[in-house]
PDB file of C-alpha atoms and ligand atoms in Angstrom:
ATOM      1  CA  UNK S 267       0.000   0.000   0.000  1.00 43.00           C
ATOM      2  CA  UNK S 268       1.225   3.418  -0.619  1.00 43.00           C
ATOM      3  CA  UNK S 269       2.179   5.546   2.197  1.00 48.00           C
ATOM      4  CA  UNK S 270       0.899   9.444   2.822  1.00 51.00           C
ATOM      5  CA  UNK S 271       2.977  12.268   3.326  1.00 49.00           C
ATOM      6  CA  UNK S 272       1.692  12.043   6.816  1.00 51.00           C
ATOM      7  CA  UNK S 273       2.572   8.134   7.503  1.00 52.00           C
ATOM      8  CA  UNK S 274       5.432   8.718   6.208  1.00 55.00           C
ATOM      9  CA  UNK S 275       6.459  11.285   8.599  1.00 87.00           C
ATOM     10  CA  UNK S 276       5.449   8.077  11.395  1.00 92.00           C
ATOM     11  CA  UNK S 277       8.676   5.899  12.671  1.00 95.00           C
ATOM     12  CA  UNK S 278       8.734   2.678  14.797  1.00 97.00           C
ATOM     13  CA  UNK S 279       9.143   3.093  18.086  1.00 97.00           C
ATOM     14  CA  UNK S 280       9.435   0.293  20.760  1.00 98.00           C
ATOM     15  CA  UNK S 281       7.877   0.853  24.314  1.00 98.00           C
ATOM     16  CA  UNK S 282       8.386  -1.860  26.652  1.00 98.00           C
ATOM     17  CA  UNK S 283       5.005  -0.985  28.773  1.00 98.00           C
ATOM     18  CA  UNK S 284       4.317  -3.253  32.394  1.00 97.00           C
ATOM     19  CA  UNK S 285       6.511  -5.669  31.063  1.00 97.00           C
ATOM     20  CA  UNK S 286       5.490  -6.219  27.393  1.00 97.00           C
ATOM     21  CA  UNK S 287       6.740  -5.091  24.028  1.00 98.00           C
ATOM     22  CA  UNK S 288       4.727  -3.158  21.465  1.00 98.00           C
ATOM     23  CA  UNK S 289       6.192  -1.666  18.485  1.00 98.00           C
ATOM     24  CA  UNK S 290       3.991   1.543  17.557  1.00 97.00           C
ATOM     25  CA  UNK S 291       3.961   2.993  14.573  1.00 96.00           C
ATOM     26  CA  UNK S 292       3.569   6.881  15.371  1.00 97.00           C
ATOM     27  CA  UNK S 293       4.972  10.713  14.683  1.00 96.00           C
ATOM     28  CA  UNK S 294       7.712  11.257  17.111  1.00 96.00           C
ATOM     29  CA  UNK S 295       6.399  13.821  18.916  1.00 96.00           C
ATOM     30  CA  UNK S 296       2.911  12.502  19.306  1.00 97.00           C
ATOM     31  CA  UNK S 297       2.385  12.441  23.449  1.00 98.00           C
ATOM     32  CA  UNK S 298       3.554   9.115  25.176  1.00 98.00           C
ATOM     33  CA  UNK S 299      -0.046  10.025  27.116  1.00 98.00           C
ATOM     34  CA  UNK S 300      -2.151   9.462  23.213  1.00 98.00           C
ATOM     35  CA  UNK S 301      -0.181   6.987  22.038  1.00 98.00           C
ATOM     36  CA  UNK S 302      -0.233   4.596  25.733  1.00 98.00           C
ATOM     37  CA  UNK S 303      -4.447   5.490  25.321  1.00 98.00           C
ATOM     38  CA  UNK S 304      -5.417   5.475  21.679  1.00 98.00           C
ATOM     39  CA  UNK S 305      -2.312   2.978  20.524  1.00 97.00           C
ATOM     40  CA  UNK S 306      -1.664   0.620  23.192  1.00 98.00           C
ATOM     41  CA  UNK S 307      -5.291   0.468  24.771  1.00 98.00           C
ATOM     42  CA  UNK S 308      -4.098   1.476  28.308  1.00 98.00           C
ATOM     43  CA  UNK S 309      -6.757   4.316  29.123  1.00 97.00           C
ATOM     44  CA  UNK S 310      -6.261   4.165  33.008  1.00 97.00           C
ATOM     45  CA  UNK S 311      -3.960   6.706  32.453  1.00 98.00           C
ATOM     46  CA  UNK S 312      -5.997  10.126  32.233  1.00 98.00           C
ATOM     47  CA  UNK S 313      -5.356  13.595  30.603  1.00 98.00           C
ATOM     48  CA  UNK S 314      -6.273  16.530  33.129  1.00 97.00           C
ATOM     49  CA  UNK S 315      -4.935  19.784  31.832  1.00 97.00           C
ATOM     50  CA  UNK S 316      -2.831  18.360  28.995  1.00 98.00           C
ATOM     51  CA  UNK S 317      -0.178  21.193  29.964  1.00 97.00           C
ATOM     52  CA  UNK S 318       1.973  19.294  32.611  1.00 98.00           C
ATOM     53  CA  UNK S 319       0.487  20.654  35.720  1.00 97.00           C
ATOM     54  CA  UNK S 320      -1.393  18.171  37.326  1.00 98.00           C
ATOM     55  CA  UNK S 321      -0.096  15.285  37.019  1.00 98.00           C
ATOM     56  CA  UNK S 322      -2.996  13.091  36.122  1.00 98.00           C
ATOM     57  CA  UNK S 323      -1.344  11.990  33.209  1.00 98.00           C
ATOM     58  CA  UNK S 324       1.722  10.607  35.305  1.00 98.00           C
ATOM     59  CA  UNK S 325       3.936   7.988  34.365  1.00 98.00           C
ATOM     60  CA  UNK S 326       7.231   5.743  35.193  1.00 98.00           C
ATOM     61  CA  UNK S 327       9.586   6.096  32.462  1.00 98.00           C
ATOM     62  CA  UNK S 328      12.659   4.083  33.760  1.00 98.00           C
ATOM     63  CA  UNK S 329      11.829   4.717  37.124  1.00 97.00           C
ATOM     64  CA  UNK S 330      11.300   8.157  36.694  1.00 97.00           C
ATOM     65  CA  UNK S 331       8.058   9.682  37.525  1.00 98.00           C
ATOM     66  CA  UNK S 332       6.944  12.161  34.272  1.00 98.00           C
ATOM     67  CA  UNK S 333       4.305  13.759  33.001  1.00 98.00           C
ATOM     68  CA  UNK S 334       3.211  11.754  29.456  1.00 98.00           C
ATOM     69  CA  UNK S 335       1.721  14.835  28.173  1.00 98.00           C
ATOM     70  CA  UNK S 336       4.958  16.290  28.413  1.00 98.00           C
ATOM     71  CA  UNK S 337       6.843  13.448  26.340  1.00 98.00           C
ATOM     72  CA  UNK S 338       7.067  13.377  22.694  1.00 98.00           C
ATOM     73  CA  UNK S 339       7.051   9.504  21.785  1.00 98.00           C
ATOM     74  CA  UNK S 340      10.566   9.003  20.476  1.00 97.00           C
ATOM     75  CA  UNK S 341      11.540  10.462  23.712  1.00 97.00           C
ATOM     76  CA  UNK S 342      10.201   6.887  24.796  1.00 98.00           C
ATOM     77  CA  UNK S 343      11.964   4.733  22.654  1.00 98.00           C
ATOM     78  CA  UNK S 344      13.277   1.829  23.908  1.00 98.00           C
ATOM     79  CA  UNK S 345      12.077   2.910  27.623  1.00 98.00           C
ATOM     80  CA  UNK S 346      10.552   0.674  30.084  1.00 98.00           C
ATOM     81  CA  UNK S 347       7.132   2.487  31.217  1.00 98.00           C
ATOM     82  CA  UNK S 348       4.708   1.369  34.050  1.00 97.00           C
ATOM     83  CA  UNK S 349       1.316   3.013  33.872  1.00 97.00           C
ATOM     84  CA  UNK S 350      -1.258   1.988  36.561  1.00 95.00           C
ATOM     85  CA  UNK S 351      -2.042  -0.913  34.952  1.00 94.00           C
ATOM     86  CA  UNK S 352       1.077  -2.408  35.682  1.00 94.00           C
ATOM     87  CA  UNK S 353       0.591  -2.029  39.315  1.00 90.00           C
ATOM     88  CA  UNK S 354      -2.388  -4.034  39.675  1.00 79.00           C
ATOM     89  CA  UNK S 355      -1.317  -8.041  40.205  1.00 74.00           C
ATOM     90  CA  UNK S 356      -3.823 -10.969  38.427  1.00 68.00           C
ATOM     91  CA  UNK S 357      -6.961  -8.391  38.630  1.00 64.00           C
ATOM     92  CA  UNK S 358      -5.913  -7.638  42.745  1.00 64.00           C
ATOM     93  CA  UNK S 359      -5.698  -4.373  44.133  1.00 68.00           C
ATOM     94  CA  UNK S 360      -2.634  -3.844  45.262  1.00 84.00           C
ATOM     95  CA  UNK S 361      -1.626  -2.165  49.167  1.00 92.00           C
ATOM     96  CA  UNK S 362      -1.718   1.107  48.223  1.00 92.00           C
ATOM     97  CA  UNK S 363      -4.906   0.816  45.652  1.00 91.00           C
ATOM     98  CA  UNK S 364      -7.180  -0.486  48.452  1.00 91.00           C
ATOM     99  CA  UNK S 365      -5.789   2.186  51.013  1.00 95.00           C
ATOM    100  CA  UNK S 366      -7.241   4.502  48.623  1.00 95.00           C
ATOM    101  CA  UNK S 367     -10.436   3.169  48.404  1.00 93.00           C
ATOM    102  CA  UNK S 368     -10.869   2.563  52.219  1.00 95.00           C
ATOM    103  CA  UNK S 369      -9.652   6.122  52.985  1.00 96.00           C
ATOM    104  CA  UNK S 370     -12.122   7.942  50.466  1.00 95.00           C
ATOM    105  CA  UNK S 371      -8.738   8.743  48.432  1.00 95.00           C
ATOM    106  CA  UNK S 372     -10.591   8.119  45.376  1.00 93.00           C
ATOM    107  CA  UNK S 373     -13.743  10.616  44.297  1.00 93.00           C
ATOM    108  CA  UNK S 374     -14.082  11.260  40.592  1.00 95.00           C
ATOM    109  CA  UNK S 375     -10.945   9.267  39.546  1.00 94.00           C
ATOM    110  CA  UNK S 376      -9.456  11.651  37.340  1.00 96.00           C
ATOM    111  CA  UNK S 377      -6.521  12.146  39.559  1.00 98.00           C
ATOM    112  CA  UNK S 378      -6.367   8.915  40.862  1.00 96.00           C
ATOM    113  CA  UNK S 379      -3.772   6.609  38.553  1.00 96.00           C
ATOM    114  CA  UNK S 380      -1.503   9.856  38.447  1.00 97.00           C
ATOM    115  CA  UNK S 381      -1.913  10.055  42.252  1.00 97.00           C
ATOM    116  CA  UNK S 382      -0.851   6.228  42.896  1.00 96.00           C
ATOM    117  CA  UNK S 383       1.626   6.219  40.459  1.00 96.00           C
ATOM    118  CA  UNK S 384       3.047   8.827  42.365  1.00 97.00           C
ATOM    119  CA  UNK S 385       2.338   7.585  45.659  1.00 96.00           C
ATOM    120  CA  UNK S 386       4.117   3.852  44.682  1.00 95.00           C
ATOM    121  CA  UNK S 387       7.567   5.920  43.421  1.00 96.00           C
ATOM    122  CA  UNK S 388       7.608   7.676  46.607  1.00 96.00           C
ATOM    123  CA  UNK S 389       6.681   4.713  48.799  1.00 95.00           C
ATOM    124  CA  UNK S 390       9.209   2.818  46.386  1.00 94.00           C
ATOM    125  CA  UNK S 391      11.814   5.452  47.733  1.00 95.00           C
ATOM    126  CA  UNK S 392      10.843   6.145  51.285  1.00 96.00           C
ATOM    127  CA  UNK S 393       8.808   3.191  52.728  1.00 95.00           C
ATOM    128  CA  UNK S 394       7.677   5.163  55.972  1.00 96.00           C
ATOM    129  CA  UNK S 395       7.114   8.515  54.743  1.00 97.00           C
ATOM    130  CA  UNK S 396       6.212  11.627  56.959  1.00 97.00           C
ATOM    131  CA  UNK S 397       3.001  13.414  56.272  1.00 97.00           C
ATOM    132  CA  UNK S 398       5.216  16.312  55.135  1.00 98.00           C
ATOM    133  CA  UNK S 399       7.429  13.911  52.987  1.00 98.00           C
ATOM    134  CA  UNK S 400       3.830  12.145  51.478  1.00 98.00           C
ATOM    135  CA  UNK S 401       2.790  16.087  50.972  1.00 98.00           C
ATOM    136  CA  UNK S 402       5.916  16.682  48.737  1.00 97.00           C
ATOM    137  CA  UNK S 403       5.881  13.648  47.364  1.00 97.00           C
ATOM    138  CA  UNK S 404       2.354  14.188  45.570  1.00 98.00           C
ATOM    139  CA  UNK S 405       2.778  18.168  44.970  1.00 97.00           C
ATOM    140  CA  UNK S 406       2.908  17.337  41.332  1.00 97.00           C
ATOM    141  CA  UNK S 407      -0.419  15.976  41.538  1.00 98.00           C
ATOM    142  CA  UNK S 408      -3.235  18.170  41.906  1.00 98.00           C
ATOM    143  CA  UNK S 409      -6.818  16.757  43.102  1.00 97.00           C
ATOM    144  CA  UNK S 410     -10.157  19.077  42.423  1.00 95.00           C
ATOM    145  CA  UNK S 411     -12.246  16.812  44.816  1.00 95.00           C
ATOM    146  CA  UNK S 412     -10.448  15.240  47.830  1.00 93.00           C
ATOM    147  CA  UNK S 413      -9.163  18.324  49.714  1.00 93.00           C
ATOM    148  CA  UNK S 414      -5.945  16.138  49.762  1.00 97.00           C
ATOM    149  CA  UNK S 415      -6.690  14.746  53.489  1.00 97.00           C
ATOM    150  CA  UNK S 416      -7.712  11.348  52.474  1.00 97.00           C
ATOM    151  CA  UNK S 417      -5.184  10.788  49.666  1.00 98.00           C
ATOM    152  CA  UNK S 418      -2.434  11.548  52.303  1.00 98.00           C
ATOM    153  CA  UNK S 419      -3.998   9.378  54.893  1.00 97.00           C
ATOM    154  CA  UNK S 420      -4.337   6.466  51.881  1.00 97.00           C
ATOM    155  CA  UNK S 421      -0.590   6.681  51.506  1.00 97.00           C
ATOM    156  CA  UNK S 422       0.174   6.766  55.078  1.00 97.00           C
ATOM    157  CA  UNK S 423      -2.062   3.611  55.637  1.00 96.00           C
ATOM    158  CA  UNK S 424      -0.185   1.562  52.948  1.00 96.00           C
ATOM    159  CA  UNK S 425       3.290   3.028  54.485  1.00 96.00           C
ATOM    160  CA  UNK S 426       1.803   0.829  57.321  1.00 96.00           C
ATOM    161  CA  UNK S 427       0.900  -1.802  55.445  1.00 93.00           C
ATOM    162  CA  UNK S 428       4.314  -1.812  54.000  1.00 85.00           C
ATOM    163  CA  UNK S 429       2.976  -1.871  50.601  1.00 71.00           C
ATOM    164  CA  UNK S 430       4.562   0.541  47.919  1.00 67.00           C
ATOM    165  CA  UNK S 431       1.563  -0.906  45.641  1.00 62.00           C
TER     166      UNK S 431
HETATM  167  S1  FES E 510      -2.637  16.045  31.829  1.00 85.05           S
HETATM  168 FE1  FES E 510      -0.499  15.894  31.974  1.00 85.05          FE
HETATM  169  S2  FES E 510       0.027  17.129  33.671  1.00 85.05           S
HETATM  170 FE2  FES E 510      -2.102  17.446  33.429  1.00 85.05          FE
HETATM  171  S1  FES E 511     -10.697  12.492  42.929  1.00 85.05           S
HETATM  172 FE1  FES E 511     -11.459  13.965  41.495  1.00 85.05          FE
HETATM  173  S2  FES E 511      -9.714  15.130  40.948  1.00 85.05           S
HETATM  174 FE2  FES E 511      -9.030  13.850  42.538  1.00 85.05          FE
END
């Protein structure tokens, strides 16, 4: 089949995302954020402000927390990325998922993967975080229902736990 100017401009990029390969076929600087949703079918990962201030759209890229609506695709290639998916073990909820449900840490949603993701890289880090460590920790992440108290208390309760997810 003959190719458009516009798949032409497309490249192959490899994304090794919560443990598996996929080879995408996408414009470079298409957002990691469309192409994990609309290529790779992994929509728990949600677009707030699409401007890299709330951090619903967070990632791990390498270990590094990011926001995907920030990163052009090639800037992916060949990167090992966990989205919330990845955290959630043979259909369980992980520690820190089921803190946030018991602790009301969860309201509309649209903060939530972005909010675990960055509450599993900090617990990942620091396994007995103080509240002012768990506050810093999540500043990226920004929460229009919560008023923050039960998010922090969901992270503190898996601390206990011991569970980083
Ligand atoms: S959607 Fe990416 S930071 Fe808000
Ligand atoms: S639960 Fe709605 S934005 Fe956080």
């Amino acid at each position: 089949m003959t190719e458009s100017p516009q798949d032409c401009a497309k490249c192959e990029i490899s994304l090794t995302v919560n443990g598996k390969l996929h080879n995408v076929h996408a414009h470079p600087m298409e957002r990691l954020l469309d192409v994990l949703r609309h290529d790779i079918d992994l929509t728990g990962t949600k677009e707030g402000c699409g401007e890299g201030e709330c951090g619903s759209c967070s990632v791990l890229i390498d270990g590094v927390l990011v926001n995907s609506c920030l990163i052009p695709v090639l800037q992916a290639d060949g990167a090992k990325i966990i989205t919330i998916e990845g955290l959630a073990s043979e259909g369980r909820l992980q520690v820190l998922q089921q803190a946030f449900l018991d602790c009301g840490g969860a309201q509309c949603g649209i903060c939530t993967p972005g909010m675990i993701l960055a509450a599993h890289h900090l617990l990942s880090k620091k396994p007995q975080p103080t509240l002012e460590e768990i506050r810093e920790g999540l500043s990226g992440n920004l929460c229009r229902c919560t008023g923050y108290m039960q998010i922090f208390e969901a992270v503190a309760e898996a601390a206990r736990q011991g569970g980083a997810t």
